[in-house]
PDB file of C-alpha atoms in Angstrom:
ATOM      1  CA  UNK G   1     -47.855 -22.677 -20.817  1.00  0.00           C
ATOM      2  CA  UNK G   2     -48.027 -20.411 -24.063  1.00  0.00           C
ATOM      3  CA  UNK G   3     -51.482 -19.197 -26.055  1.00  0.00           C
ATOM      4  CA  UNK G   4     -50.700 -18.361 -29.690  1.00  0.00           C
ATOM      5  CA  UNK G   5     -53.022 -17.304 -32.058  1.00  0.00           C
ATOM      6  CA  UNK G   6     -53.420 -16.892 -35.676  1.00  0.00           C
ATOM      7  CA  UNK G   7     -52.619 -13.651 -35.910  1.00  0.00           C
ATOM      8  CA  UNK G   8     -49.017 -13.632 -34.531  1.00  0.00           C
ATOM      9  CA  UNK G   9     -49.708 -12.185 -31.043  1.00  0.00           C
ATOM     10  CA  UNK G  10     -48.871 -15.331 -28.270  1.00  0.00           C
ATOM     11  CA  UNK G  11     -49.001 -15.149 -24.839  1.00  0.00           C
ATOM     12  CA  UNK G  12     -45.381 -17.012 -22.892  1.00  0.00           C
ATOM     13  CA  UNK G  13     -45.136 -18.022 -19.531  1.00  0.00           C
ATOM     14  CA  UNK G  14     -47.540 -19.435 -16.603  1.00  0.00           C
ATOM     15  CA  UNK G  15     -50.924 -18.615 -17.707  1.00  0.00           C
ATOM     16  CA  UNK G  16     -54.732 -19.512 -17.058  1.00  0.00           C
ATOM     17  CA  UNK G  17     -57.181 -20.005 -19.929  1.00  0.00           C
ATOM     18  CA  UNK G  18     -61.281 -19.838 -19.003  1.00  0.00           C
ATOM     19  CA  UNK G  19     -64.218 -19.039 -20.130  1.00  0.00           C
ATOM     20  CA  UNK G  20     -66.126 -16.255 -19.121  1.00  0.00           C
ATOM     21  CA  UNK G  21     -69.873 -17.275 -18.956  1.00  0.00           C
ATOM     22  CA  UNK G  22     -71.254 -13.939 -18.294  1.00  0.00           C
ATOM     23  CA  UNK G  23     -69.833 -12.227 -21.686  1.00  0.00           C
ATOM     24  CA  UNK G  24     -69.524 -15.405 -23.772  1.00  0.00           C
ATOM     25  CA  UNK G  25     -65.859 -14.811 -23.867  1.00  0.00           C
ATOM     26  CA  UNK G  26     -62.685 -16.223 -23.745  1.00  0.00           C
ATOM     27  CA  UNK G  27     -59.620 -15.027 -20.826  1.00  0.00           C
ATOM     28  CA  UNK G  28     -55.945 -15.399 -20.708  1.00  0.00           C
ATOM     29  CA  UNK G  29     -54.271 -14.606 -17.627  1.00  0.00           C
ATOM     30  CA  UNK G  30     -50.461 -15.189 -17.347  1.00  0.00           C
ATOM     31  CA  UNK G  31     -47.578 -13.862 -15.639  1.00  0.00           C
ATOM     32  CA  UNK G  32     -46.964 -10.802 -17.878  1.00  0.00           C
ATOM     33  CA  UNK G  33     -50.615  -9.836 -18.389  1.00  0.00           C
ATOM     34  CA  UNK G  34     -54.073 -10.609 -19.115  1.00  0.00           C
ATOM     35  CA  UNK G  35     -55.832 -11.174 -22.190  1.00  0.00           C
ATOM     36  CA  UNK G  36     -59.867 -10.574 -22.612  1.00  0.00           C
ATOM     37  CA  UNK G  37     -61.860 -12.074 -25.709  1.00  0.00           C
ATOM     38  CA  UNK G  38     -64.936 -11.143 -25.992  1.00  0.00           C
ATOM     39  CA  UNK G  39     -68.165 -11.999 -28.355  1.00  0.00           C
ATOM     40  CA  UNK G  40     -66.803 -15.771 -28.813  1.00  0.00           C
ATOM     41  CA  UNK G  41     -68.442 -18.847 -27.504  1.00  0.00           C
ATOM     42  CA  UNK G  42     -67.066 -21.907 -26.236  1.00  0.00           C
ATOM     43  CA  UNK G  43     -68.037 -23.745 -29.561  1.00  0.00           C
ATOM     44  CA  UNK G  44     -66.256 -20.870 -31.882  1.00  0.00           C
ATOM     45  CA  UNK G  45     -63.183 -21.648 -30.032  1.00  0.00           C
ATOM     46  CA  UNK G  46     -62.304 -25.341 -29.330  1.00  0.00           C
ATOM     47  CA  UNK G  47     -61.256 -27.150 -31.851  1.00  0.00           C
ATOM     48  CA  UNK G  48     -60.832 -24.096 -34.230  1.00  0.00           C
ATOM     49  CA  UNK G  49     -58.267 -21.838 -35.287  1.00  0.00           C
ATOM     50  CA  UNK G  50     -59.303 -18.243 -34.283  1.00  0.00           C
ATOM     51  CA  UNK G  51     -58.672 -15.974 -37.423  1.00  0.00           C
ATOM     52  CA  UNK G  52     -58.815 -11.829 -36.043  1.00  0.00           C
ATOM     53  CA  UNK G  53     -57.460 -10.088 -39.163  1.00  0.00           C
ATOM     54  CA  UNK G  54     -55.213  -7.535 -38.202  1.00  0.00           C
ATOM     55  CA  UNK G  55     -57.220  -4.402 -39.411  1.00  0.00           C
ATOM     56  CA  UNK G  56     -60.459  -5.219 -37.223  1.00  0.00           C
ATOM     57  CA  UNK G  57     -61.135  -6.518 -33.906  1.00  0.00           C
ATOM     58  CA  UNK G  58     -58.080  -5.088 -32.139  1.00  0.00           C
ATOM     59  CA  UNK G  59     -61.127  -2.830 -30.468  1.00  0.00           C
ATOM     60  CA  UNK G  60     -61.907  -6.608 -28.380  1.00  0.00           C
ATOM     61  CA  UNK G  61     -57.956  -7.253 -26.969  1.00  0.00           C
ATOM     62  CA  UNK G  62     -57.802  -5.775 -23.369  1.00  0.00           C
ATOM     63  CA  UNK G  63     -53.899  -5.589 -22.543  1.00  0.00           C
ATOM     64  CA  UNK G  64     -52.930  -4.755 -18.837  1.00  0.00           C
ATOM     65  CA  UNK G  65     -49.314  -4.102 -18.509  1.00  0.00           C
ATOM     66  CA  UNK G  66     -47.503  -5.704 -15.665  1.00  0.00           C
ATOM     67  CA  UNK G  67     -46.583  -3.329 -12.867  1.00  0.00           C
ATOM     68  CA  UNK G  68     -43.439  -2.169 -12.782  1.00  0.00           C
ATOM     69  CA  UNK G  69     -40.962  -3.946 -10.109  1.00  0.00           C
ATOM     70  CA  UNK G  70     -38.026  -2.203  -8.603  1.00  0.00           C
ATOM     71  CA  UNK G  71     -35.177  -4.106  -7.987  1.00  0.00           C
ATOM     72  CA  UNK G  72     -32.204  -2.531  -5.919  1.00  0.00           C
ATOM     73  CA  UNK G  73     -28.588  -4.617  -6.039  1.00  0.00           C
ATOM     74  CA  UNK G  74     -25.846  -3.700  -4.398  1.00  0.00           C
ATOM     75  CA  UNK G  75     -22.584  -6.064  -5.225  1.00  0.00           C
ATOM     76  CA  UNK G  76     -18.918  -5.013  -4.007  1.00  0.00           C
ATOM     77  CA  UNK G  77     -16.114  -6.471  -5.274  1.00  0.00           C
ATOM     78  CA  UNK G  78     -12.858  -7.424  -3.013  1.00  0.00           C
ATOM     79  CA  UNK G  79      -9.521  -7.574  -4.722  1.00  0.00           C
ATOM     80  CA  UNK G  80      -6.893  -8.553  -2.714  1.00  0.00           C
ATOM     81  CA  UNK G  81      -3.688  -9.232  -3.649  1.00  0.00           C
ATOM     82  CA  UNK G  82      -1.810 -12.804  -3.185  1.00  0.00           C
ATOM     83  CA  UNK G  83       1.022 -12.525  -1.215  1.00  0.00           C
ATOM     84  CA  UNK G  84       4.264 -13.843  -2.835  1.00  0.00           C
ATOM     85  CA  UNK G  85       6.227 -16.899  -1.114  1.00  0.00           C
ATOM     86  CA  UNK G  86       9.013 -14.377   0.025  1.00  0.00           C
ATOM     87  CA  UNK G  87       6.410 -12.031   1.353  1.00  0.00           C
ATOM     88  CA  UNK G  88       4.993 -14.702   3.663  1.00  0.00           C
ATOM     89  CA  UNK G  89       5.150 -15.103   7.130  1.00  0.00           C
ATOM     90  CA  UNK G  90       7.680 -12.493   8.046  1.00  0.00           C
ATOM     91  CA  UNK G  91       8.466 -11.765  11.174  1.00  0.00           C
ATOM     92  CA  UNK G  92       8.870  -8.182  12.554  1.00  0.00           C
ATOM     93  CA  UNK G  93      13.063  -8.743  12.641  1.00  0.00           C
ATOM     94  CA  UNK G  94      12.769  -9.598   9.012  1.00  0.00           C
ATOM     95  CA  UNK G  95      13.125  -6.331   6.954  1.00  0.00           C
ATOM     96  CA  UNK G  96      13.319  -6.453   3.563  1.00  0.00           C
ATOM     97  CA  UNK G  97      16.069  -3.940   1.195  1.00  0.00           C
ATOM     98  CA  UNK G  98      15.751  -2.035  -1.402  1.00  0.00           C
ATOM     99  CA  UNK G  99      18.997  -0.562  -2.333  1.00  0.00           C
ATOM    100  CA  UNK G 100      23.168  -0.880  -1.199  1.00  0.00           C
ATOM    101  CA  UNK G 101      22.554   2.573   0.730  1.00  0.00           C
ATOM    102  CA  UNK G 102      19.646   1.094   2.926  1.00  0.00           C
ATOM    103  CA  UNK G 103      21.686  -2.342   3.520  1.00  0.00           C
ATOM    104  CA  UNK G 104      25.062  -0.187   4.178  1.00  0.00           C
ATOM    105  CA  UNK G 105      22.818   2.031   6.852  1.00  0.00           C
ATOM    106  CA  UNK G 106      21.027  -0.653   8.014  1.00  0.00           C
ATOM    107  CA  UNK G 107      24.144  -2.618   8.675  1.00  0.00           C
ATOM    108  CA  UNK G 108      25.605   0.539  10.560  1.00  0.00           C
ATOM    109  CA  UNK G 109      22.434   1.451  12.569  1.00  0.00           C
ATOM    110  CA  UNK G 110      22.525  -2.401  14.309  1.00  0.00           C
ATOM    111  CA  UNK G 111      24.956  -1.740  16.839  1.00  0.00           C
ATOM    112  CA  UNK G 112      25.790  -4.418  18.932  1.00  0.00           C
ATOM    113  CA  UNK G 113      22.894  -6.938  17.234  1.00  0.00           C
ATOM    114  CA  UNK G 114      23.144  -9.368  15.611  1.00  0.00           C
ATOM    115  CA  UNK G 115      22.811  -9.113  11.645  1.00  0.00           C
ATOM    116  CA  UNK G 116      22.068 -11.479   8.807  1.00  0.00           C
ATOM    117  CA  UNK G 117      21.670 -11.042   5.549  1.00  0.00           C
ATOM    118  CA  UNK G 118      19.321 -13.273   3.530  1.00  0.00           C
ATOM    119  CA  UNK G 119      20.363 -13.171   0.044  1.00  0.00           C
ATOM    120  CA  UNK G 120      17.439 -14.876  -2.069  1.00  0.00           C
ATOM    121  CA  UNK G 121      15.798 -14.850  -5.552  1.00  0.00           C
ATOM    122  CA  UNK G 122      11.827 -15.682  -6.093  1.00  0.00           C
ATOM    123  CA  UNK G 123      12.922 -17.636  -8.756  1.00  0.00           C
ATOM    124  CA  UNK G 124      15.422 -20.083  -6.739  1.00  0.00           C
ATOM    125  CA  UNK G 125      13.613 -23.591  -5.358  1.00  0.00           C
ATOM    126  CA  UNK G 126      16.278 -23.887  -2.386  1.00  0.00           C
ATOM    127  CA  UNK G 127      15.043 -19.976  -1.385  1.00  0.00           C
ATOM    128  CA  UNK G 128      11.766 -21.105  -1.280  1.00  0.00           C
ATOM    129  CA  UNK G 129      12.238 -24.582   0.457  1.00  0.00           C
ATOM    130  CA  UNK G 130      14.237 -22.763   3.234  1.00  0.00           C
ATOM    131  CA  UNK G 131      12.125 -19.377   3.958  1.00  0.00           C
ATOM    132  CA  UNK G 132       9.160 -21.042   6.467  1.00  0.00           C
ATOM    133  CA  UNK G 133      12.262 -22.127   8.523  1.00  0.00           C
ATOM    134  CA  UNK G 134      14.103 -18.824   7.927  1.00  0.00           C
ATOM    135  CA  UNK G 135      11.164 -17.149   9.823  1.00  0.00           C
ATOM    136  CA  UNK G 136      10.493 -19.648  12.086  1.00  0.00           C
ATOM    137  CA  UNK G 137      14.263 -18.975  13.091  1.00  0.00           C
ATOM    138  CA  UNK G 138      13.807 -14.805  13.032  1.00  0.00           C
ATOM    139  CA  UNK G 139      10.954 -15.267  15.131  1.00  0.00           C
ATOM    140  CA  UNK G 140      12.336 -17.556  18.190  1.00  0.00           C
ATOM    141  CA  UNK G 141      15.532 -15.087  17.811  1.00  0.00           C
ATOM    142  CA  UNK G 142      14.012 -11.455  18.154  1.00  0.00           C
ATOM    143  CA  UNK G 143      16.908  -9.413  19.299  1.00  0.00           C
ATOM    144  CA  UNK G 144      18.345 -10.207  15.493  1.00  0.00           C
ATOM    145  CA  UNK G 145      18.205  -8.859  13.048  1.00  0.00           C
ATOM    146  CA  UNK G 146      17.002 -10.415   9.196  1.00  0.00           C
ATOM    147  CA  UNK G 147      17.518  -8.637   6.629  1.00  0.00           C
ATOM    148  CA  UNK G 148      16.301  -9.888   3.163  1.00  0.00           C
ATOM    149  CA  UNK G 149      17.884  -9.320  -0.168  1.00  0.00           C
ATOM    150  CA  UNK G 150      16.358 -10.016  -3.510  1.00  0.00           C
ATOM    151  CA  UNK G 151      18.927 -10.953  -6.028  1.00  0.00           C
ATOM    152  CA  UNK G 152      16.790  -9.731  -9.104  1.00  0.00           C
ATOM    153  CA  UNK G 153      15.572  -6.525  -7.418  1.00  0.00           C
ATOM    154  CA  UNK G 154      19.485  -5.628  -6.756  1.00  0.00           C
ATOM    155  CA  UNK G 155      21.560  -7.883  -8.702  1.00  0.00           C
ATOM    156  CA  UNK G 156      24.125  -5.048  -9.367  1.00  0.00           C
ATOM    157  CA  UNK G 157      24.927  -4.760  -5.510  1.00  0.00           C
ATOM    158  CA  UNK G 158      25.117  -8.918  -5.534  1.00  0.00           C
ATOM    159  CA  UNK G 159      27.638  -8.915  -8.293  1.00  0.00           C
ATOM    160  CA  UNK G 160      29.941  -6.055  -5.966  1.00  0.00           C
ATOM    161  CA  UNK G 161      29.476  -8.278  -3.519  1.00  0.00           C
ATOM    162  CA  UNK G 162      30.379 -11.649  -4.760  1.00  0.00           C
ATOM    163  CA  UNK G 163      26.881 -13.118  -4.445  1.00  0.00           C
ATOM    164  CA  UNK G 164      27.433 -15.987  -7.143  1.00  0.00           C
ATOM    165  CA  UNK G 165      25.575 -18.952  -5.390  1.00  0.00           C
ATOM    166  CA  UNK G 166      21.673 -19.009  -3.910  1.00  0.00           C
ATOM    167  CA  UNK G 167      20.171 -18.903  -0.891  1.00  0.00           C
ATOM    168  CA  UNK G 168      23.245 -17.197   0.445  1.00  0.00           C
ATOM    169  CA  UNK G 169      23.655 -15.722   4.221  1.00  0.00           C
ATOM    170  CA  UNK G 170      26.164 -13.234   5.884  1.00  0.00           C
ATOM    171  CA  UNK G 171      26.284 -12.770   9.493  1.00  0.00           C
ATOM    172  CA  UNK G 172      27.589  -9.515  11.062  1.00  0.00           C
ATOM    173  CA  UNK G 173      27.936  -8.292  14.275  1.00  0.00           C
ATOM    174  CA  UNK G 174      28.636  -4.534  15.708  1.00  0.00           C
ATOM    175  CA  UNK G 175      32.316  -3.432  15.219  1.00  0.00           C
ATOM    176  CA  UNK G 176      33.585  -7.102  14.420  1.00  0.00           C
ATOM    177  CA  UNK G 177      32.359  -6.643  10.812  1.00  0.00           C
ATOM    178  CA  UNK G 178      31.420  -9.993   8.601  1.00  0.00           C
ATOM    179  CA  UNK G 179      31.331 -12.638  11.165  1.00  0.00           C
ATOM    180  CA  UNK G 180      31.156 -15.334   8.438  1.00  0.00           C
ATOM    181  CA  UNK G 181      28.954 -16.345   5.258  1.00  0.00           C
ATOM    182  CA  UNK G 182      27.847 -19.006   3.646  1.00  0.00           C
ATOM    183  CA  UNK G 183      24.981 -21.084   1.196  1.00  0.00           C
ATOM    184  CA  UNK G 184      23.258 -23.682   3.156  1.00  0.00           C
ATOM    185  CA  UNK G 185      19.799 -25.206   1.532  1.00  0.00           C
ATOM    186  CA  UNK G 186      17.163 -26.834   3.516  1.00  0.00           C
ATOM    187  CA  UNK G 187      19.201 -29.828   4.107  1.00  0.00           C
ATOM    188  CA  UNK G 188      21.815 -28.432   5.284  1.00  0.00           C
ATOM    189  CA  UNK G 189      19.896 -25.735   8.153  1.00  0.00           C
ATOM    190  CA  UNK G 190      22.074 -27.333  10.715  1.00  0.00           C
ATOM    191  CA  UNK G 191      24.759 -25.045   9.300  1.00  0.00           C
ATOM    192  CA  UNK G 192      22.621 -22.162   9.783  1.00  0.00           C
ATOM    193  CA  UNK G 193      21.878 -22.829  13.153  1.00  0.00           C
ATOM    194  CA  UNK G 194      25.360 -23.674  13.982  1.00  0.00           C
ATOM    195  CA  UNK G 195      26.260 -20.172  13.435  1.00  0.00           C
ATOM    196  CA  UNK G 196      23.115 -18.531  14.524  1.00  0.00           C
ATOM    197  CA  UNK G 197      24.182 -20.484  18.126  1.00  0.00           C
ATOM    198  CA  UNK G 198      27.857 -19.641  17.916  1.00  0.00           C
ATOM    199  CA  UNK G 199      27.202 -15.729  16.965  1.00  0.00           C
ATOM    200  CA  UNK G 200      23.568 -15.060  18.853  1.00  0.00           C
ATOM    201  CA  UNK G 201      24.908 -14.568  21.809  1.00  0.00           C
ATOM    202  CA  UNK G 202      25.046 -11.318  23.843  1.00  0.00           C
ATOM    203  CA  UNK G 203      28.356 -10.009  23.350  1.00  0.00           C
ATOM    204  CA  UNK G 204      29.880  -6.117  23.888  1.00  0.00           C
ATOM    205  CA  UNK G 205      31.520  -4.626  20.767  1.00  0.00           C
ATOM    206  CA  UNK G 206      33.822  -1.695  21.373  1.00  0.00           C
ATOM    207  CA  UNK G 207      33.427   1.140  18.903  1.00  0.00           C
ATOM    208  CA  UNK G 208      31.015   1.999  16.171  1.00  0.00           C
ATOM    209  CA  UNK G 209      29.565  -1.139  13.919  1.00  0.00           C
ATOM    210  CA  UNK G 210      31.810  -1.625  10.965  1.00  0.00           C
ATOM    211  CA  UNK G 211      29.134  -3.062   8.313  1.00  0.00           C
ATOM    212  CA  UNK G 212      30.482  -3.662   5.016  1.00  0.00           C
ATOM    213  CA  UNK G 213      34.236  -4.024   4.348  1.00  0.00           C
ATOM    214  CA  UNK G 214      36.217  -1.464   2.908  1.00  0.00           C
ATOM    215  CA  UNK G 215      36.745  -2.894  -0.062  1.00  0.00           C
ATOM    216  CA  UNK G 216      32.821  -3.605  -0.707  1.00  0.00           C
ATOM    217  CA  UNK G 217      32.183  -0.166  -0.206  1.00  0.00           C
ATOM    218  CA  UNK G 218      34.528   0.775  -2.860  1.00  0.00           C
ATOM    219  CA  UNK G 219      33.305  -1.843  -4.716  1.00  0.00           C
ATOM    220  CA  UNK G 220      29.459  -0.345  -4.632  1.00  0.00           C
ATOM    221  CA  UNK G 221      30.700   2.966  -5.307  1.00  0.00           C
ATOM    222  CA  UNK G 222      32.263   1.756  -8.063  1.00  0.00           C
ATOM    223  CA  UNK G 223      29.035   1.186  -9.970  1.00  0.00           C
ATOM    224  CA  UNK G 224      27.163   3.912  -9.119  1.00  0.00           C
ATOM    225  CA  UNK G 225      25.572   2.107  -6.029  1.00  0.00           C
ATOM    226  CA  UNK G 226      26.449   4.092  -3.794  1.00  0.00           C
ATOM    227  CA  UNK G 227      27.856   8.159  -4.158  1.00  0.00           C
ATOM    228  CA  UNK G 228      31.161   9.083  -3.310  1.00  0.00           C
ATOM    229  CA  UNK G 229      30.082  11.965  -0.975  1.00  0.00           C
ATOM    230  CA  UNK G 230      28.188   8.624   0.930  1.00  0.00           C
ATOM    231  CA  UNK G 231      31.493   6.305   1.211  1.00  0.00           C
ATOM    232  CA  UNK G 232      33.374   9.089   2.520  1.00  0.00           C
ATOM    233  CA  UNK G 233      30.346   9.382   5.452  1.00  0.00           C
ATOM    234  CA  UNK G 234      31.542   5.339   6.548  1.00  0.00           C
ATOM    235  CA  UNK G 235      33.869   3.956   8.637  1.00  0.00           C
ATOM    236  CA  UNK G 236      37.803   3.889   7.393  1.00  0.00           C
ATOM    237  CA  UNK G 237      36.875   7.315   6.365  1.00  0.00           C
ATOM    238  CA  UNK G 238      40.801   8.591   5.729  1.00  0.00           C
ATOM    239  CA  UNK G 239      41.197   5.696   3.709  1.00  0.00           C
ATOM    240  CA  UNK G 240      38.392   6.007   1.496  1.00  0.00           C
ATOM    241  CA  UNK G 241      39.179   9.605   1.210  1.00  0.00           C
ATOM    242  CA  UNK G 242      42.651   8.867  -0.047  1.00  0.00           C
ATOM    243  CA  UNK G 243      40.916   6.353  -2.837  1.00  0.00           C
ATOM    244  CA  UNK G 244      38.737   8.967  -3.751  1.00  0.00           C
ATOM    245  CA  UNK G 245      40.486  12.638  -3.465  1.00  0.00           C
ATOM    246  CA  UNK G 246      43.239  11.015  -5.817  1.00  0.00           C
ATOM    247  CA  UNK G 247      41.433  10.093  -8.737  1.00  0.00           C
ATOM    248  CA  UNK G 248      41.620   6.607  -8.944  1.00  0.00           C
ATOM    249  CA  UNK G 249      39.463   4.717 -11.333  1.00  0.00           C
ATOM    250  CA  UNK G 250      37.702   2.683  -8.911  1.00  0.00           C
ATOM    251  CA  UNK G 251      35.677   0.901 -11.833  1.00  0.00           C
ATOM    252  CA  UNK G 252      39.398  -0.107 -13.104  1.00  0.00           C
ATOM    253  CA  UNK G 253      40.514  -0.901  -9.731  1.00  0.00           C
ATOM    254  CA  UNK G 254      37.163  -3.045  -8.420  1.00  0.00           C
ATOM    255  CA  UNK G 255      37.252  -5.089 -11.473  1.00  0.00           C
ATOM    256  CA  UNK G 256      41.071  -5.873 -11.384  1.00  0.00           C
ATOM    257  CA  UNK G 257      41.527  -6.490  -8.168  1.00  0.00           C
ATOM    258  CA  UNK G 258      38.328  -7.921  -7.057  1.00  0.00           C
ATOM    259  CA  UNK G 259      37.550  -9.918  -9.885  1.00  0.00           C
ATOM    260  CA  UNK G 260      33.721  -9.397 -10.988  1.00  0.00           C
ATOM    261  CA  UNK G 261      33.265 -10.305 -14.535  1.00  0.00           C
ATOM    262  CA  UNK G 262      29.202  -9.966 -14.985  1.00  0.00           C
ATOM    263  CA  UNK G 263      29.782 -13.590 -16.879  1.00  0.00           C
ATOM    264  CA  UNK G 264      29.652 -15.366 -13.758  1.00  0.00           C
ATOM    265  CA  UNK G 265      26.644 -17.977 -13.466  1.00  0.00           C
ATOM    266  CA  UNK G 266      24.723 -17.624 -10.392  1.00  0.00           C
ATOM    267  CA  UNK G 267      24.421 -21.046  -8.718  1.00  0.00           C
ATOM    268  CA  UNK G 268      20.975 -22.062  -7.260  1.00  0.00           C
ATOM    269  CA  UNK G 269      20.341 -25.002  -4.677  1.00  0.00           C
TER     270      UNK G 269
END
């Protein structure tokens, strides 16, 4: 309910209006405060406009501010960040890599396991399609290893490597080197699993894990992926060293030989 008077002042919100027999006056008590009139009668008021002129009577208006009320809030606001589709349901055997030198080491460090490389893009349908199976495979194989490339994080190092087609897998195993490689999509997983049954067995490997072929590592070194003073720390060492300590333009030599012309389209299933 709201009480307005003539002279401007009015009165909003949940109020009582009464008169006050004892003084003859009139009371307004709301939410926010209470009004006292005094010196009127019921007659002067009902049915009338009550005219107080703004230079006299003020003396009769009895304002009682509300108490003040403390509020205390406390909010707290949780950010978390959405995990992307390739960051999903990885398995401990799935490592993810973030440049040629950790893929070349990682390769290296293996030893006898078992090693395949998921070549993928966030941007590919057939990568996505494929992943929950991907890890579903990593985790009911634990003694192999996954490790997970993304082609527009290092699409240099994919180029050296003839990555042209997506999703795209390698397998290799201790001093045997590439065991094989190829694209399979979610249709075709019996391919992957072919190989993953063919290759995932326990098997002894005689000398140190080869990792990347020779000519891959020259490749990489090529453009700046990976130093010369590294190549000359991996396997074949004499014959990198000969490549090298001669002064061949390996830039010259990787894209004559080897073919990479940046123009190639990257196919995605």
């Amino acid at each position: 309910m709201a009480c307005s008077f003539k002279t401007g002042f009015s009165v909003s919100g949940s109020c009582d209006c009464f008169f006050n027999n004892t003084n003859k006056g009139f009371s307004v008590r709301s939410s926010v405060g209470a009004l006292n009139i005094t010196a009127l009668t019921p007659n002067e008021f009902l049915g009338k406009s009550l005219d107080v002129p703004n230079q006299i009577g003020l003396s009769h208006w009895n304002v009682k501010t509300p108490k003040p009320v403390s509020i205390n809030a406390q909010a707290s606001i949780c950010v978390s960040k959405a995990q992307r589709w390739w960051e999903k349901t990885l398995k401990p055997n799935m490592l993810e890599i973030h440049s040629a030198k950790e893929l070349v080491d990682s390769l290296l460090n293996a030893g006898d396991k078992l090693v395949i490389i998921d070549f993928y893009s966030p941007g590919c349908g057939g990568c996505r399609t494929l992943h929950p199976k991907i890890c579903q495979l990593a985790d009911s194989n634990p003694d192999a290893i996954f490790l997970k490339v993304n082609y527009e994080e290092l699409k240099a190092m994919c180029h050296a490597l003839r990555i042209h087609v997506l999703p795209f897998f390698r397998f290799y195993r201790g001093a045997e080197g590439k065991l094989c490689s190829f694209s399979c999509t979610n249709a075709t997983i019996k391919k992957f699993k072919d190989a993953l049954g063919k290759y995932g067995t326990d098997r002894c490997s005689l000398g140190p894990a080869k990792g990347l072929d020779e000519s891959e590592l020259l490749a990489l070194a090529s453009i700046g992926q990976l130093s010369r003073n590294q190549s000359l720390d991996y396997p074949k060492k004499d014959r990198l060293e000969n490549f090298v300590l001669s002064g061949v333009d390996l830039s010259s030599n990787f894209d004559n030989n080897l073919g990479l012309k940046e123009s190639n389209e990257l196919l995605m299933a």
